[in-house]
mmCIF file of C-alpha atoms in Angstrom:
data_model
loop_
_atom_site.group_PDB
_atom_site.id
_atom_site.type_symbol
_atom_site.label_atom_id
_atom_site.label_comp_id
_atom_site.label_asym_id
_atom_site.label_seq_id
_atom_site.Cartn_x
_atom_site.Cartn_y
_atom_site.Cartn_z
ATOM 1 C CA UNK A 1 0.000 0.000 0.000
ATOM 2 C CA UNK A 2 2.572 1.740 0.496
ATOM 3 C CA UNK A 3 3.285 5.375 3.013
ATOM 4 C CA UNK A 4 0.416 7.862 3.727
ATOM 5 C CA UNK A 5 0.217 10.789 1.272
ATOM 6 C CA UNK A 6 -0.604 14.141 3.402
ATOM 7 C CA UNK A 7 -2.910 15.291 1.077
ATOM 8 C CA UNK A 8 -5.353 12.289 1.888
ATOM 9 C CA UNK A 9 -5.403 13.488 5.241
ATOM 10 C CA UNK A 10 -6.478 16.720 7.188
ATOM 11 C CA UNK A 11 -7.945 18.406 10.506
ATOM 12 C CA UNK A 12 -10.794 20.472 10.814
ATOM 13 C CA UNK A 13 -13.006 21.886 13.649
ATOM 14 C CA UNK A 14 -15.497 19.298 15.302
ATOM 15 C CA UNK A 15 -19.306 20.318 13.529
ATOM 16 C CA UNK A 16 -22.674 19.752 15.277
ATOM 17 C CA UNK A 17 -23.308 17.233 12.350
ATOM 18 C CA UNK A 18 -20.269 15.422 13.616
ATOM 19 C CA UNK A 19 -22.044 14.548 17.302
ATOM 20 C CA UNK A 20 -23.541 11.305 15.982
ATOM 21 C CA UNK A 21 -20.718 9.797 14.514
ATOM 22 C CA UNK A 22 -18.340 11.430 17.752
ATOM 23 C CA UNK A 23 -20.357 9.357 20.069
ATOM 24 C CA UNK A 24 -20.698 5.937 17.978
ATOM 25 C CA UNK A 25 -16.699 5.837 17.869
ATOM 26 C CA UNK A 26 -16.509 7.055 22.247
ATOM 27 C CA UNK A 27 -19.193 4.223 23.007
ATOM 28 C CA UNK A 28 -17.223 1.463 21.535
ATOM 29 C CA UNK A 29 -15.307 -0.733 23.694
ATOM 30 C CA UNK A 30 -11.687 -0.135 21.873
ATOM 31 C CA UNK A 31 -12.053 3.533 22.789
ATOM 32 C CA UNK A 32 -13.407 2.821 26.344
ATOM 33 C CA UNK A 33 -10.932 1.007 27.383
ATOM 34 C CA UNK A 34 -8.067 3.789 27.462
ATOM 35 C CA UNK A 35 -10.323 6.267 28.464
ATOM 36 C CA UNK A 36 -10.695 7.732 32.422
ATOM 37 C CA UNK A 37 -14.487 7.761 32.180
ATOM 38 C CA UNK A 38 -15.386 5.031 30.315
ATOM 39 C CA UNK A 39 -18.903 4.756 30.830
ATOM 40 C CA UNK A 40 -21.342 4.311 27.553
ATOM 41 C CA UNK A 41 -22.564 8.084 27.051
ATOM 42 C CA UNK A 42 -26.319 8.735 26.316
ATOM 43 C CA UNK A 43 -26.835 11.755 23.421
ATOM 44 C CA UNK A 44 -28.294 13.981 25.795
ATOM 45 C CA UNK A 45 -25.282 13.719 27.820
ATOM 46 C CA UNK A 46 -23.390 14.238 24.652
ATOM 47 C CA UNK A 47 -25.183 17.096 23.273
ATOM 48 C CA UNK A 48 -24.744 18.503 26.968
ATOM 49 C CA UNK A 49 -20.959 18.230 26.309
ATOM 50 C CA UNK A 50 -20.920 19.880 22.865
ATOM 51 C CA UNK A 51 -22.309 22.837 24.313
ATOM 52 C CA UNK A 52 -20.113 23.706 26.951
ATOM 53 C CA UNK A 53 -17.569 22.533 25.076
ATOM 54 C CA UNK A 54 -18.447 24.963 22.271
ATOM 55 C CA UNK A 55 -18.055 28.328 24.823
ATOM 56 C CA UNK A 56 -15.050 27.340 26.583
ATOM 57 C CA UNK A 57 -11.545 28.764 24.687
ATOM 58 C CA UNK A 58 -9.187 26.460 26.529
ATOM 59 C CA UNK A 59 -10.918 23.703 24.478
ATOM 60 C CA UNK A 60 -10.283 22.438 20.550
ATOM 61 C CA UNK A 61 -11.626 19.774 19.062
ATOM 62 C CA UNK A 62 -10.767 18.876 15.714
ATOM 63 C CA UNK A 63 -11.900 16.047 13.101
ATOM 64 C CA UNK A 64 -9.009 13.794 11.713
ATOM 65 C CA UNK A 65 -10.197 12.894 7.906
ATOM 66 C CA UNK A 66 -8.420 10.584 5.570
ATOM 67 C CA UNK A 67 -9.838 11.170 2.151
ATOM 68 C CA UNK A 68 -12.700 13.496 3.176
ATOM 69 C CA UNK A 69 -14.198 11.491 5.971
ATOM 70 C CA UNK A 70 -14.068 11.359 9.193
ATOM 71 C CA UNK A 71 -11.712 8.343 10.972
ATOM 72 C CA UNK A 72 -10.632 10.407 14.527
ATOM 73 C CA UNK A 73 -10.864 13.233 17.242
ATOM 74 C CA UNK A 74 -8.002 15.047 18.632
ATOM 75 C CA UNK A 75 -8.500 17.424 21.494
ATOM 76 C CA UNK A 76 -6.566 20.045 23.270
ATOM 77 C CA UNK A 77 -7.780 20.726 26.723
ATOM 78 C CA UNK A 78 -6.877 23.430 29.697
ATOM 79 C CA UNK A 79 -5.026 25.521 27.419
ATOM 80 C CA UNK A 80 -3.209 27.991 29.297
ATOM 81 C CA UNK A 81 -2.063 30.726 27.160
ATOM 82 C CA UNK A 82 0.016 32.252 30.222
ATOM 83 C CA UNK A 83 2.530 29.554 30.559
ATOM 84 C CA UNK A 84 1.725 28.523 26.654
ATOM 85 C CA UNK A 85 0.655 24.778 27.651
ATOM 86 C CA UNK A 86 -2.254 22.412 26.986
ATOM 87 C CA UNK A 87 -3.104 18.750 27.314
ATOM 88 C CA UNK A 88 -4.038 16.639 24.724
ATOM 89 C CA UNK A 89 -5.832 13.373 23.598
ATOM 90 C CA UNK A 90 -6.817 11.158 20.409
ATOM 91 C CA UNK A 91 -7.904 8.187 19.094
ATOM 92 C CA UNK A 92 -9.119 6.603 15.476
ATOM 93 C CA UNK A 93 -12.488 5.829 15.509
ATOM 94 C CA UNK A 94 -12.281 4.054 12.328
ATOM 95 C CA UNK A 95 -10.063 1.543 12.033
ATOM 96 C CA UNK A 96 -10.207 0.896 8.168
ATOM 97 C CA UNK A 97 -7.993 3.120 7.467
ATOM 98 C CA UNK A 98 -4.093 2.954 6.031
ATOM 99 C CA UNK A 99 -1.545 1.644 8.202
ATOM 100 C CA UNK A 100 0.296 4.917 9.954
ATOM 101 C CA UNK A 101 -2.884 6.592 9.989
ATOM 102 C CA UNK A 102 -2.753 6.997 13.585
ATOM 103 C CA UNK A 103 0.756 8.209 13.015
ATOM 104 C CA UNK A 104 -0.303 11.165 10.566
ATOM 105 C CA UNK A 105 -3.002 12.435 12.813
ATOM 106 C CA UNK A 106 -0.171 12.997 15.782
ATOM 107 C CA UNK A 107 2.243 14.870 13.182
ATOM 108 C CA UNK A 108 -1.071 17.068 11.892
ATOM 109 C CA UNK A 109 -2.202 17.797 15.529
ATOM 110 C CA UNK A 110 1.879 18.295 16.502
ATOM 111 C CA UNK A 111 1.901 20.814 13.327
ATOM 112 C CA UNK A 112 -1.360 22.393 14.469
ATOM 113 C CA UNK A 113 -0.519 23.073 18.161
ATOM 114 C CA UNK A 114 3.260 24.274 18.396
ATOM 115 C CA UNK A 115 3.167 26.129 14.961
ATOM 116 C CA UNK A 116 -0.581 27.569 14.886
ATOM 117 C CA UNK A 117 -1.165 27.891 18.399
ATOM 118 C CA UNK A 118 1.915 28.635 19.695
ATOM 119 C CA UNK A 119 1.879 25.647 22.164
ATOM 120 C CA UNK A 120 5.104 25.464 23.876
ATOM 121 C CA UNK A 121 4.282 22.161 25.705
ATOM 122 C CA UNK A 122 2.401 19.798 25.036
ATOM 123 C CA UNK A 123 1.190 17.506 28.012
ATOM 124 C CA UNK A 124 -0.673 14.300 27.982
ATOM 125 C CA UNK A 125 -1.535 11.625 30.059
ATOM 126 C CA UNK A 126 -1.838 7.590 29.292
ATOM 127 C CA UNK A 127 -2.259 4.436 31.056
ATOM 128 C CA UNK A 128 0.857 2.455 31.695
ATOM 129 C CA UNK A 129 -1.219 -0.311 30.025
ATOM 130 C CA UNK A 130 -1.131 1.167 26.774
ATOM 131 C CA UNK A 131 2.162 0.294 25.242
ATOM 132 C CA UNK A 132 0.936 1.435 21.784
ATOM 133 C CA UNK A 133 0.130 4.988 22.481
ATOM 134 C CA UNK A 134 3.067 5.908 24.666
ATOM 135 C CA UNK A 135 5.604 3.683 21.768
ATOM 136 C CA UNK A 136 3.905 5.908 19.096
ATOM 137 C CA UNK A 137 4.199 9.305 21.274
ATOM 138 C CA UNK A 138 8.033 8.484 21.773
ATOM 139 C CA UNK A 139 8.600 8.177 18.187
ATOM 140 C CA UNK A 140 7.415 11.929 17.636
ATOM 141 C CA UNK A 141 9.473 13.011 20.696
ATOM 142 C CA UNK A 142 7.241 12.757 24.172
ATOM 143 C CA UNK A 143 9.457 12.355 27.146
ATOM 144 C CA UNK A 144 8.320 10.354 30.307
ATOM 145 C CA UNK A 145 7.561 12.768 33.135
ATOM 146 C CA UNK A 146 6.114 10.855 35.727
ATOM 147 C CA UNK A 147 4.005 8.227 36.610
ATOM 148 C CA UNK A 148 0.936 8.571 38.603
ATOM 149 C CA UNK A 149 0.731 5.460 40.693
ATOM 150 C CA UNK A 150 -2.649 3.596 41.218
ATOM 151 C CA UNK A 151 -4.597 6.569 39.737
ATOM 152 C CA UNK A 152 -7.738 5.670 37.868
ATOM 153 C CA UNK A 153 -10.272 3.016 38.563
ATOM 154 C CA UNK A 154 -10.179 0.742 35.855
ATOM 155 C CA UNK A 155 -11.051 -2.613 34.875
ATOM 156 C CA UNK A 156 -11.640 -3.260 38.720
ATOM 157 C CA UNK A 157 -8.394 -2.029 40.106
ATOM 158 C CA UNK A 158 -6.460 0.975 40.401
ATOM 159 C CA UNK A 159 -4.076 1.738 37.326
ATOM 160 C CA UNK A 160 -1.108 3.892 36.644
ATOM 161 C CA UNK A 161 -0.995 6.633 34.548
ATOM 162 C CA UNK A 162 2.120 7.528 32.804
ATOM 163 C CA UNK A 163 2.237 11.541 32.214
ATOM 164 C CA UNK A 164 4.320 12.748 29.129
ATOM 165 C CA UNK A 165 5.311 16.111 27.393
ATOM 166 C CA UNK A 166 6.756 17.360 24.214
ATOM 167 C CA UNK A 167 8.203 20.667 24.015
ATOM 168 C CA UNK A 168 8.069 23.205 20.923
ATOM 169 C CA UNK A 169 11.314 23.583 20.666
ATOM 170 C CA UNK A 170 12.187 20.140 20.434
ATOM 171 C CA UNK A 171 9.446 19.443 17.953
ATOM 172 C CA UNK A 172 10.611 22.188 15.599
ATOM 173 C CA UNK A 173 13.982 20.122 15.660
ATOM 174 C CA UNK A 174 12.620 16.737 15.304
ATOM 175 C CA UNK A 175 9.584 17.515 12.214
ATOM 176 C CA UNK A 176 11.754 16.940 9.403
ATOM 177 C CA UNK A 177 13.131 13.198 10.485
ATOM 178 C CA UNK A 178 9.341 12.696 11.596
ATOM 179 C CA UNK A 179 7.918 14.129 8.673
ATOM 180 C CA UNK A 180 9.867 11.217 6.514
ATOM 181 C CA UNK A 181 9.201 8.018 9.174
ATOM 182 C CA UNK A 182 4.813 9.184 8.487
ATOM 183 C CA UNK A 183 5.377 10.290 4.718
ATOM 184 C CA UNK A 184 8.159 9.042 3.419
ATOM 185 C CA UNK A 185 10.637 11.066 1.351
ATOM 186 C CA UNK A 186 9.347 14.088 -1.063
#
């Protein structure tokens, strides 16, 4: 098949007409299980969310599309403009998409938040179970800054929570040799 071409792929903000499709992919099981609150969500509940979501500037949602529809979310939360910082979180909500999908909507989102917004770090959070996110985060530069012992009730006990950060700086440094592992060479 062979390496994602960028121009299959884009962001763009989260619509209304989205909501449907938004909660379809968070009710699933594969995106339950590496989320804090993973209880199924009703659409008044998500409606509810949308809204307040929709007034508050310290949050961005955006759509991840592969060829014009819709496969993932990415958020930015708690943006704090002062100290130039946010937190962030993704997933794919379709999974029929091209291998290193997952992999081009980090690099869009990384390219959207240090060099539109202005982000100079970039904080996230992930359980110590989930090998594959905090792998793939490494690859485009996250550093390990602590882990959050026995934090979140999950799956019946108490799990970990590794937190990790990427900073502008070392992102601007880093794009080009990332740019070739998700696109290959121009």
């Amino acid at each position: 098949m062979g390496m994602p071409k960028r121009e299959e792929y884009r962001l763009r903000t989260l619509e209304k007409s989205d909501l449907e499709q938004l909660l379809e992919w968070r009710n699933s099981d594969r995106i339950r299980a590496n989320m804090y609150n993973d209880q199924i969500i009703n659409m008044d509940e998500h409606r509810k969310w949308f809204e307040n979501h929709s007034n508050n500037e310290s949050v961005i949602y955006k759509i991840f599309e592969f060829q014009c529809r819709p496969v993932g979310v990415v958020n930015v939360i708690q943006i704090d403009m002062r100290n130039k910082k946010c937190y962030w979180a993704f997933y794919l909500g379709d999974t029929n998409v091209p291998r290193g999908s997952g992999a081009v909507m980090e690099f869009l989102f990384l390219e959207y938040t240090f060099e539109v917004l202005q982000i100079r770090k970039l904080c996230c959070e992930v359980f110590a179970f989930n090998i594959s996110t905090i792998k793939l985060h490494k690859k485009f530069g996250f550093t390990e800054e602590g882990c959050f012992k026995q934090h979140i009730f999950k799956n019946g006990k108490y799990e970990d929570v590794i937190s990790m950060a990427l900073l502008q700086d070392e992102w601007i440094i880093n794009k080009p040799k990332i740019e070739i592992v998700c696109f290959g060479k121009s």
